[in-house]
Coordinates of C-alpha atoms (C1' of nucleotides) in Angstrom, one line a residue:
Chain F
M1 CA 0.0 0.0 0.0
E2 CA 1.3 3.4 -1.0
K3 CA 2.3 5.8 1.8
T4 CA 0.6 9.2 2.1
L5 CA 2.3 12.4 3.3
I6 CA 0.6 14.4 6.0
K7 CA 1.1 17.5 4.0
K8 CA -1.1 16.1 1.2
I9 CA -3.8 15.2 3.6
I10 CA -3.9 18.6 5.2
R11 CA -3.7 20.5 1.9
N12 CA -6.4 18.4 0.3
P13 CA -8.5 16.6 2.9
Q14 CA -11.6 15.9 0.8
E15 CA -9.5 13.6 -1.3
Y16 CA -8.5 11.5 1.6
I17 CA -11.4 11.6 4.0
N18 CA -13.0 8.1 4.8
K19 CA -10.2 6.4 2.9
R20 CA -7.7 3.9 4.2
L21 CA -4.2 5.3 4.4
K22 CA -0.7 4.3 5.4
L23 CA 1.8 6.7 6.8
N24 CA 5.1 7.1 8.5
G25 CA 6.1 9.5 11.1
W26 CA 7.5 10.3 14.5
V27 CA 5.6 10.5 17.8
K28 CA 5.3 14.1 19.1
T29 CA 3.1 13.2 22.1
V30 CA 1.0 10.3 23.4
R31 CA -2.1 10.8 25.6
S32 CA -3.6 7.4 26.6
S33 CA -6.3 6.1 28.9
K34 CA -7.4 2.6 29.7
A35 CA -9.1 1.7 26.4
F36 CA -7.9 4.2 23.9
G37 CA -5.4 7.0 23.3
F38 CA -4.1 9.7 21.0
I39 CA -0.8 10.1 19.2
E40 CA 0.3 13.3 17.5
L41 CA 2.3 12.2 14.5
N42 CA 4.6 14.3 12.5
D43 CA 6.2 13.0 9.2
G44 CA 8.3 16.1 8.4
S45 CA 6.3 16.9 5.3
I46 CA 4.5 19.8 7.0
F47 CA 4.7 21.7 10.3
T48 CA 1.3 20.4 11.4
N49 CA 0.8 17.1 13.3
L50 CA -1.8 14.5 12.5
Q51 CA -3.8 13.1 15.4
V52 CA -3.9 9.3 15.4
V53 CA -6.6 7.6 17.5
F54 CA -5.8 4.1 18.8
E55 CA -8.0 1.7 20.7
E56 CA -7.5 -1.4 22.8
G57 CA -8.5 -3.8 20.1
L58 CA -5.0 -3.3 18.6
S59 CA -2.8 -6.3 19.3
N60 CA 0.1 -4.1 20.6
F61 CA -2.2 -1.6 22.4
S62 CA -0.3 -1.6 25.7
E63 CA 3.1 -1.0 23.9
I64 CA 1.6 1.9 21.9
S65 CA 0.2 3.5 25.1
K66 CA 3.7 3.6 26.5
L67 CA 5.4 5.0 23.4
L68 CA 8.1 7.6 24.2
I69 CA 8.4 10.8 22.3
S70 CA 10.1 10.6 19.0
S71 CA 9.5 6.9 18.4
S72 CA 9.1 6.2 14.7
L73 CA 5.9 4.5 13.4
E74 CA 4.1 3.1 10.5
V75 CA 0.4 3.6 10.9
E76 CA -2.4 2.2 8.8
G77 CA -6.0 3.4 9.3
I78 CA -9.0 5.4 8.1
L79 CA -9.1 9.2 7.9
V80 CA -12.2 10.3 9.7
E81 CA -13.8 13.6 10.8
S82 CA -12.7 14.4 14.3
P83 CA -15.1 15.2 17.2
G84 CA -12.3 17.2 18.9
A85 CA -12.2 20.9 18.5
K86 CA -8.5 21.4 17.6
Q87 CA -8.3 19.3 14.4
P88 CA -10.9 18.8 11.6
F89 CA -9.9 15.2 11.0
E90 CA -7.8 12.3 12.5
L91 CA -6.6 8.9 11.6
K92 CA -8.4 6.0 13.2
A93 CA -5.6 3.4 13.5
E94 CA -6.1 -0.2 12.4
K95 CA -2.5 -1.2 12.6
I96 CA 0.5 0.5 14.2
E97 CA 3.9 -0.8 13.7
I98 CA 6.7 0.5 15.9
L99 CA 9.7 1.0 13.6
G100 CA 12.1 2.6 16.1
T101 CA 11.6 3.1 19.8
S102 CA 12.9 6.1 21.7
S103 CA 14.5 6.2 25.1
Q104 CA 13.4 7.5 28.5
D105 CA 16.3 9.8 28.6
Y106 CA 15.2 11.6 25.4
P107 CA 15.9 15.2 26.4
L108 CA 13.1 17.0 24.5
Q109 CA 9.9 17.3 26.4
K110 CA 6.5 18.3 25.1
K111 CA 6.8 21.7 26.7
R112 CA 8.8 24.8 25.9
H113 CA 12.6 24.6 26.2
S114 CA 15.0 27.5 26.3
F115 CA 16.9 28.2 23.1
E116 CA 20.1 28.1 25.1
F117 CA 19.4 24.5 26.1
L118 CA 18.4 23.5 22.6
R119 CA 21.7 24.9 21.2
S120 CA 23.5 22.3 23.3
M121 CA 21.8 19.6 21.2
A122 CA 21.9 20.9 17.7
H123 CA 21.4 17.3 16.5
L124 CA 18.0 17.0 18.1
R125 CA 16.6 20.5 18.0
P126 CA 15.2 20.2 14.4
R127 CA 12.6 18.0 15.9
T128 CA 11.1 20.8 17.9
N129 CA 8.3 23.1 16.7
T130 CA 10.4 26.2 16.5
F131 CA 13.4 24.7 14.7
S132 CA 11.2 22.8 12.4
A133 CA 9.6 26.1 11.4
V134 CA 12.9 28.0 11.2
F135 CA 14.6 25.5 9.0
R136 CA 11.7 25.0 6.6
V137 CA 11.5 28.7 6.3
R138 CA 15.2 28.9 5.7
S139 CA 14.9 26.4 2.9
I140 CA 11.9 28.3 1.3
V141 CA 13.7 31.6 1.6
S142 CA 16.7 30.2 -0.2
Y143 CA 14.5 28.9 -3.0
A144 CA 12.7 32.3 -3.2
I145 CA 16.0 34.1 -3.5
H146 CA 17.1 31.9 -6.4
K147 CA 13.7 32.2 -8.0
F148 CA 13.7 36.0 -7.8
F149 CA 17.1 36.3 -9.5
Q150 CA 16.6 33.6 -12.0
E151 CA 13.2 35.0 -13.1
R152 CA 15.0 38.3 -13.8
G153 CA 17.8 36.8 -15.9
F154 CA 20.5 36.7 -13.3
V155 CA 23.3 34.2 -13.7
Y156 CA 24.2 32.3 -10.5
V157 CA 28.0 32.4 -10.1
H158 CA 29.9 30.1 -7.7
T159 CA 32.8 32.2 -6.4
P160 CA 35.6 30.4 -4.6
L161 CA 35.6 29.8 -0.9
I162 CA 39.4 29.7 -0.8
T163 CA 40.9 33.0 -1.7
G164 CA 44.4 34.1 -2.4
S165 CA 43.8 37.8 -1.9
D166 CA 44.5 38.3 1.8
A167 CA 43.4 41.9 1.9
E168 CA 39.7 42.0 1.0
G169 CA 39.3 44.2 4.0
A170 CA 36.1 42.9 5.4
G171 CA 37.4 41.4 8.5
E172 CA 39.7 38.8 10.1
M173 CA 40.2 35.7 8.0
F174 CA 40.6 31.9 8.6
R175 CA 43.8 30.6 7.2
V176 CA 43.8 27.7 4.8
S177 CA 46.9 25.6 5.0
T178 CA 48.3 22.1 4.8
L179 CA 51.6 23.1 6.5
D180 CA 52.6 21.2 9.6
L181 CA 51.7 23.5 12.4
A182 CA 54.3 21.9 14.7
N183 CA 57.0 22.3 12.2
L184 CA 56.5 25.4 10.0
P185 CA 59.0 26.1 7.2
K186 CA 60.8 29.4 7.8
G187 CA 62.1 31.8 5.2
E188 CA 65.2 34.0 5.4
K189 CA 63.9 36.5 8.0
G190 CA 62.2 33.9 10.1
S191 CA 58.8 34.4 8.6
I192 CA 56.8 31.5 7.5
D193 CA 57.6 30.3 4.0
F194 CA 54.2 30.0 2.3
S195 CA 55.8 29.0 -1.0
Q196 CA 55.9 25.5 0.5
D197 CA 52.2 25.6 1.3
F198 CA 49.5 23.8 -0.8
F199 CA 48.8 26.7 -3.1
G200 CA 52.3 28.1 -3.0
K201 CA 51.0 31.3 -1.3
E202 CA 49.1 32.4 1.7
T203 CA 45.4 31.5 1.4
N204 CA 42.3 32.1 3.5
L205 CA 38.6 31.4 3.5
T206 CA 36.6 34.0 1.7
V207 CA 35.0 36.9 3.5
S208 CA 33.0 38.0 0.4
G209 CA 32.5 36.8 -3.1
Q210 CA 32.2 40.3 -4.3
L211 CA 35.5 41.0 -6.0
N212 CA 35.3 37.7 -7.9
V213 CA 31.7 38.1 -8.9
E214 CA 32.4 41.6 -10.3
T215 CA 34.4 39.9 -13.0
Y216 CA 31.5 37.8 -14.0
C217 CA 29.2 40.8 -13.9
M218 CA 31.4 42.3 -16.7
A219 CA 30.5 39.3 -18.8
F220 CA 26.9 38.4 -17.9
N221 CA 25.6 41.8 -16.8
R222 CA 23.4 40.5 -14.0
V223 CA 24.9 38.0 -11.7
Y224 CA 24.6 36.8 -8.1
T225 CA 26.5 34.6 -5.6
F226 CA 24.8 32.6 -2.9
G227 CA 27.0 30.7 -0.5
P228 CA 28.9 30.5 2.7
T229 CA 31.2 33.2 4.0
F230 CA 33.7 33.1 6.8
R231 CA 34.8 35.7 9.3
A232 CA 37.2 35.1 12.1
E233 CA 36.2 38.1 14.1
N234 CA 35.9 37.4 17.8
S235 CA 32.3 38.7 17.8
N236 CA 30.1 37.5 20.6
T237 CA 26.7 38.9 19.7
P238 CA 23.3 37.5 18.7
R239 CA 23.9 38.8 15.1
H240 CA 27.3 37.4 14.3
A241 CA 28.6 34.0 13.3
A242 CA 32.0 32.8 12.0
E243 CA 30.3 30.9 9.1
F244 CA 27.2 32.4 7.5
W245 CA 25.5 32.6 4.1
M246 CA 25.5 35.6 2.0
V247 CA 23.7 36.6 -1.2
E248 CA 25.6 39.1 -3.4
P249 CA 24.0 40.3 -6.6
E250 CA 26.0 42.6 -8.9
I251 CA 24.5 44.4 -11.9
A252 CA 26.2 46.3 -14.8
F253 CA 25.1 49.5 -16.5
A254 CA 23.4 50.4 -13.2
D255 CA 23.9 52.9 -10.4
L256 CA 23.2 53.1 -6.7
Q257 CA 19.5 53.9 -7.2
D258 CA 19.1 50.8 -9.4
N259 CA 20.9 48.8 -6.7
M260 CA 18.4 50.0 -4.0
A261 CA 15.4 49.3 -6.2
L262 CA 16.7 45.8 -6.7
A263 CA 17.2 45.2 -2.9
E264 CA 13.7 46.5 -2.2
D265 CA 12.1 44.4 -4.8
M266 CA 14.0 41.3 -3.6
L267 CA 13.0 41.8 0.0
K268 CA 9.3 42.3 -0.8
Y269 CA 9.4 39.3 -3.2
V270 CA 10.9 37.0 -0.5
I271 CA 8.5 38.1 2.2
N272 CA 5.5 37.5 0.0
Y273 CA 6.8 34.2 -1.1
V274 CA 7.4 33.0 2.4
L275 CA 4.0 34.1 3.7
E276 CA 2.4 32.3 0.8
N277 CA 4.5 29.1 0.9
A278 CA 5.0 28.6 4.7
P279 CA 1.7 29.6 6.1
E280 CA 1.7 27.3 9.1
E281 CA 5.3 28.2 10.1
M282 CA 4.7 31.9 9.8
E283 CA 1.5 31.6 11.8
F284 CA 3.5 29.8 14.5
F285 CA 6.1 32.6 14.6
N286 CA 3.5 35.3 14.8
K287 CA 1.8 33.5 17.7
F288 CA 4.7 32.3 19.8
I289 CA 7.9 34.1 18.8
D290 CA 6.9 37.6 17.8
K291 CA 3.3 38.8 18.0
T292 CA 4.1 41.9 15.8
L293 CA 5.5 39.8 13.0
F294 CA 2.6 39.9 10.5
N295 CA 2.0 43.6 11.0
R296 CA 5.7 44.3 10.6
L297 CA 6.0 42.2 7.4
K298 CA 2.8 43.6 5.9
N299 CA 4.0 47.1 6.6
I300 CA 7.1 46.4 4.6
V301 CA 5.4 44.9 1.6
D302 CA 2.9 47.7 1.5
S303 CA 5.3 50.7 2.0
D304 CA 8.2 52.2 0.0
F305 CA 11.5 52.0 1.8
A306 CA 12.8 55.3 3.1
Q307 CA 16.0 56.8 1.9
I308 CA 18.3 59.3 3.6
T309 CA 21.8 60.5 3.0
Y310 CA 24.4 60.0 5.7
T311 CA 24.8 63.8 6.0
E312 CA 21.0 64.2 6.5
A313 CA 21.0 61.4 9.0
I314 CA 23.7 63.1 11.0
D315 CA 21.9 66.4 11.1
L316 CA 18.7 64.6 12.2
L317 CA 20.5 62.6 14.9
K318 CA 22.3 65.7 16.2
K319 CA 19.0 67.3 17.1
V320 CA 18.4 64.4 19.6
N321 CA 22.0 63.9 20.7
D322 CA 21.0 63.8 24.3
K323 CA 19.3 60.5 23.7
F324 CA 22.6 58.7 22.9
S325 CA 25.5 57.6 24.9
Y326 CA 27.7 58.2 21.9
P327 CA 27.0 61.6 20.3
V328 CA 27.1 61.8 16.5
E329 CA 29.5 63.9 14.5
W330 CA 30.0 64.0 10.7
G331 CA 32.7 61.5 9.8
C332 CA 31.9 59.0 12.6
D333 CA 30.4 55.7 11.7
L334 CA 26.8 55.3 12.9
Q335 CA 26.5 53.3 16.2
T336 CA 23.9 50.6 16.7
E337 CA 21.9 53.0 18.8
H338 CA 21.8 55.6 16.0
E339 CA 20.8 53.0 13.4
R340 CA 18.0 51.7 15.6
Y341 CA 16.8 55.2 16.3
L342 CA 16.6 55.9 12.5
T343 CA 14.8 52.8 11.5
E344 CA 12.7 52.1 14.6
K345 CA 11.8 55.7 15.8
V346 CA 12.1 58.1 12.8
F347 CA 11.0 56.0 9.9
Q348 CA 9.4 52.9 11.5
K349 CA 10.3 50.9 8.4
P350 CA 13.4 49.9 6.4
V351 CA 15.6 52.8 5.5
F352 CA 18.5 53.1 3.1
V353 CA 21.3 55.3 4.4
I354 CA 23.5 56.4 1.5
N355 CA 26.6 58.4 0.6
Y356 CA 28.8 57.7 3.5
P357 CA 32.1 59.5 4.1
K358 CA 34.8 57.8 2.1
D359 CA 37.1 57.4 5.1
I360 CA 34.8 54.9 6.8
K361 CA 34.0 52.8 3.7
A362 CA 35.9 50.3 1.5
F363 CA 38.3 51.2 -1.3
Y364 CA 36.1 49.9 -4.1
M365 CA 33.1 52.2 -3.5
R366 CA 32.5 54.9 -6.1
L367 CA 33.7 58.4 -5.1
N368 CA 30.9 60.9 -5.4
E369 CA 31.2 64.4 -7.1
D370 CA 31.8 66.0 -3.7
D371 CA 35.1 64.1 -3.5
N372 CA 34.2 63.4 0.1
T373 CA 31.6 60.7 0.2
V374 CA 31.1 57.4 -1.6
A375 CA 28.1 55.8 -3.3
A376 CA 27.5 53.3 -0.5
M377 CA 24.2 52.1 1.0
D378 CA 23.2 50.3 4.1
L379 CA 19.7 49.0 4.5
L380 CA 18.6 49.2 8.2
V381 CA 15.5 47.3 9.4
P382 CA 13.7 47.6 12.7
G383 CA 14.8 44.9 15.2
V384 CA 17.8 43.5 13.3
G385 CA 19.8 46.6 12.2
E386 CA 21.9 46.3 9.1
I387 CA 20.6 43.6 6.8
I388 CA 22.2 44.7 3.5
G389 CA 25.3 46.6 2.7
G390 CA 26.2 47.7 -0.8
S391 CA 27.6 50.3 -3.1
Q392 CA 28.1 51.5 -6.6
R393 CA 31.6 50.3 -7.5
E394 CA 34.4 52.6 -8.6
E395 CA 34.7 51.9 -12.3
R396 CA 37.2 54.7 -13.1
L397 CA 40.6 53.0 -13.1
D398 CA 42.6 56.2 -12.3
V399 CA 40.3 57.1 -9.4
L400 CA 40.3 53.5 -8.1
E401 CA 44.1 53.3 -8.2
K402 CA 44.4 56.7 -6.4
R403 CA 42.1 55.4 -3.7
M404 CA 44.1 52.3 -3.2
E405 CA 47.3 54.3 -3.0
D406 CA 45.8 56.6 -0.4
L407 CA 44.7 53.5 1.7
G408 CA 48.1 51.9 1.3
L409 CA 46.8 48.9 -0.6
N410 CA 49.2 46.9 -2.8
K411 CA 47.9 47.2 -6.4
E412 CA 49.7 44.1 -7.5
D413 CA 47.5 42.0 -5.2
Y414 CA 44.4 43.3 -7.1
W415 CA 45.8 43.2 -10.7
W416 CA 42.9 41.2 -12.1
Y417 CA 40.3 43.3 -10.2
L418 CA 41.9 46.4 -11.8
E419 CA 42.0 44.9 -15.3
I420 CA 38.2 44.6 -15.5
R421 CA 38.2 48.4 -15.4
K422 CA 40.7 48.5 -18.2
Y423 CA 38.8 46.3 -20.7
G424 CA 35.4 47.8 -21.2
G425 CA 34.7 48.8 -17.7
T426 CA 31.3 50.3 -17.0
K427 CA 29.4 51.5 -14.0
H428 CA 28.1 48.7 -11.9
T429 CA 26.7 48.1 -8.5
G430 CA 25.8 45.4 -6.0
Y431 CA 25.1 44.5 -2.4
G432 CA 25.5 41.8 0.2
L433 CA 22.6 40.4 2.0
G434 CA 23.1 38.4 5.2
L435 CA 20.9 35.3 4.8
E436 CA 20.6 34.7 8.5
R437 CA 19.8 38.2 9.3
L438 CA 17.0 38.1 6.7
I439 CA 15.7 34.9 8.3
M440 CA 15.8 36.5 11.7
Y441 CA 13.8 39.4 10.4
L442 CA 11.3 37.1 8.7
T443 CA 10.8 34.8 11.7
G444 CA 11.2 37.1 14.7
M445 CA 14.1 34.9 16.0
T446 CA 16.5 37.1 17.8
N447 CA 19.7 35.0 17.8
I448 CA 21.7 34.0 14.7
R449 CA 22.7 30.8 16.4
D450 CA 19.0 29.7 16.2
V451 CA 18.7 30.2 12.4
I452 CA 21.9 28.2 11.4
S453 CA 21.7 24.4 11.7
F454 CA 25.1 24.0 13.2
P455 CA 26.3 27.5 14.2
R456 CA 30.0 28.3 14.4
T457 CA 30.9 31.0 16.8
P458 CA 34.0 31.7 18.9
K459 CA 34.7 28.7 21.1
N460 CA 31.9 26.7 19.6
A461 CA 32.3 24.1 16.8
E462 CA 30.6 21.1 18.4
F463 CA 28.6 18.9 16.0
Chain M
rU1 C1' 38.0 41.7 22.9
rC2 C1' 35.4 45.1 26.7
rC3 C1' 31.2 45.8 30.2
rU4 C1' 27.4 43.2 32.8
rC5 C1' 24.4 39.2 34.6
rG6 C1' 24.2 34.1 35.4
rA7 C1' 25.5 28.4 36.2
rU8 C1' 21.4 24.0 41.9
rA9 C1' 17.6 17.1 39.7
rG10 C1' 16.9 15.5 32.5
rC11 C1' 14.2 20.7 31.9
rU12 C1' 12.3 25.5 34.2
rC13 C1' 13.3 27.4 38.8
rA14 C1' 13.2 28.0 44.7
rA15 C1' 16.3 27.8 48.9
rC16 C1' 20.4 34.1 50.2
rG17 C1' 25.7 31.4 56.3
rG18 C1' 22.7 26.2 59.8
rU19 C1' 19.6 18.7 57.4
rA20 C1' 18.9 21.1 49.2
rG21 C1' 12.8 21.7 47.5
rA22 C1' 8.7 22.4 43.8
rG23 C1' 6.4 22.0 38.9
rC24 C1' 7.2 19.4 34.4
rA25 C1' 9.7 15.0 32.2
rA26 C1' 10.9 9.7 33.6
rU27 C1' 9.1 5.0 36.1
rC28 C1' 4.6 2.3 38.3
rG29 C1' -0.7 2.4 38.7
rG30 C1' -5.7 4.7 37.6
rC31 C1' -9.0 7.0 34.0
rU32 C1' -14.1 5.6 27.6
rG33 C1' -12.5 11.8 23.4
rU34 C1' -7.6 13.8 24.9
rU35 C1' -5.3 18.7 23.0
rA36 C1' 1.6 21.3 27.0
rA37 C1' -4.6 15.7 28.9
rC38 C1' -5.9 14.6 33.9
rC39 C1' -5.4 11.9 39.1
rG40 C1' -2.2 9.0 42.7
rA41 C1' 2.6 7.1 44.0
rU42 C1' 8.0 6.2 43.2
rA43 C1' 12.7 7.4 42.0
rG44 C1' 16.0 11.2 40.8
rG45 C1' 21.7 15.9 43.6
rU46 C1' 30.0 15.7 44.9
rU47 C1' 24.8 22.8 43.9
rG48 C1' 29.9 24.4 36.6
rU49 C1' 35.6 23.6 37.9
rA50 C1' 39.7 24.6 41.3
rG51 C1' 41.2 27.1 45.6
rG52 C1' 40.1 30.2 50.0
rU53 C1' 37.2 32.4 54.5
rU54 C1' 34.2 29.9 58.4
rC55 C1' 32.6 25.6 63.9
rG56 C1' 29.5 25.2 59.4
rA57 C1' 29.2 27.3 52.3
rA58 C1' 24.4 26.2 47.0
rU59 C1' 24.8 30.9 49.8
rC60 C1' 30.8 35.0 51.2
rC61 C1' 35.9 35.8 48.5
rU62 C1' 39.5 34.7 44.2
rA63 C1' 40.7 32.4 39.5
rC64 C1' 39.1 29.6 35.5
rU65 C1' 35.3 27.4 32.1
rC66 C1' 30.8 27.9 29.7
rG67 C1' 26.2 30.6 28.7
rG68 C1' 22.7 35.2 28.3
rG69 C1' 22.3 40.5 27.5
rG70 C1' 24.9 45.1 25.9
rA71 C1' 29.2 47.4 23.1
rG72 C1' 32.9 47.2 19.1
rC73 C1' 33.4 44.9 14.2
rC74 C1' 30.0 43.8 10.4
rA75 C1' 26.2 40.7 6.9

RNA sequence: UCCUCGAUAGCUCAACGGUAGAGCAAUCGGCUGUUAACCGAUAGGUUGUAGGUUCGAAUCCUACUCGGGGAGCCA
């Protein structure tokens, strides 16, 4: 007999009602009395459980009554309308085969656990409601991102995870090496001789695919990367991880305004897609994780994102300087408290801050007419803070070289990056979206460690 | 990395210098429609680690480890 997925039953009950079905799943909870009992069964196909009713006529009734949480079953029975209030239908079991028993020391209970506790068992937490919802949404969000870009003709580029350019400037890097740590080859001045290493030079894990993807942008026009990124920063916050996923689109013949339009379209598209394709999960988040979630997301889909220049933002923040522990001044980077004030108090929706002072931004960002600011943009969202960072890139070779000289960067290290300006360079622009931050924003989860299956953070690489 | 708070039963917590407790989970029993089922009973502990103060330390002090929150860095 063919097996039926619970998702199909719930999406299309009239097709299955009063029919004999066979299904597999795991026990979420058992409530039994003398002559009958209830099992909530989840088969992983959908967030929702199916209630199975079993009666003492079954040959293994007493074993079933004592089933421990997370035991795996094969159940055969008839789908009937349920007299209970909390579910429209249930499976009246005719045969229940126990495929895998659980153990009495199974740590997950049918009550709420703290996320801290669940982090200590990353191998079991996907079985809980919250993590089941988070990781199905993560999968759906990832698909929606691909769908968005593919529908618009973007080419998906796989940029390398191992990089030879050691000065991408976006943070501390993890070294990649096959050298014997206990016996490092030394050069003339006592420094490590990387010519004997696997790649014959110093290599690291990438902190961004941007420089590489820019080269493909100059061939395909509209491209994006979507993959893991590594930062060895000793950051201990709910928003940072050593390994995370980033989406980096790059578009040619386009400027900063086009870039922001793309970012806004993408966010709205993903939100709509997730609301439509993960209704049970999103309902759960709105009910148990963040009661303002639906209002917040609808507010975003329905409104135009705000836009403000860095200089305007500073003027605005200066008027309320007494609210901050760090007063603002033109030339300073915005502190978290300033960003939150802008997006949560002033605009109460996502806001792009653009045209930052060149001295606090990366070398590749395009210098504005004023010679003082660059065409950068950060998208700030309430609750999470910076979710996207991007810029129009400096396409003028002489200006770019001048910038690198001013910053003391070695041009030889970037020879191929500079050559794409030399051969038919054109204005282009792109941004980086932190996938985990987007998922936090979409689910109301407040710690990045709870939206990555096996999070890597300082002093933590178990599992 | 800095500031701050914390670590007691499997989980969530109480005990605040004088014999370590409760609810839930587990185990056993009861219950004919449950919904975090309910009712009764049983069992469960070197109080994060290492030192110190004290007649006596879960409780006070020091260091360390790990975790939460905040900051910096950023996505």
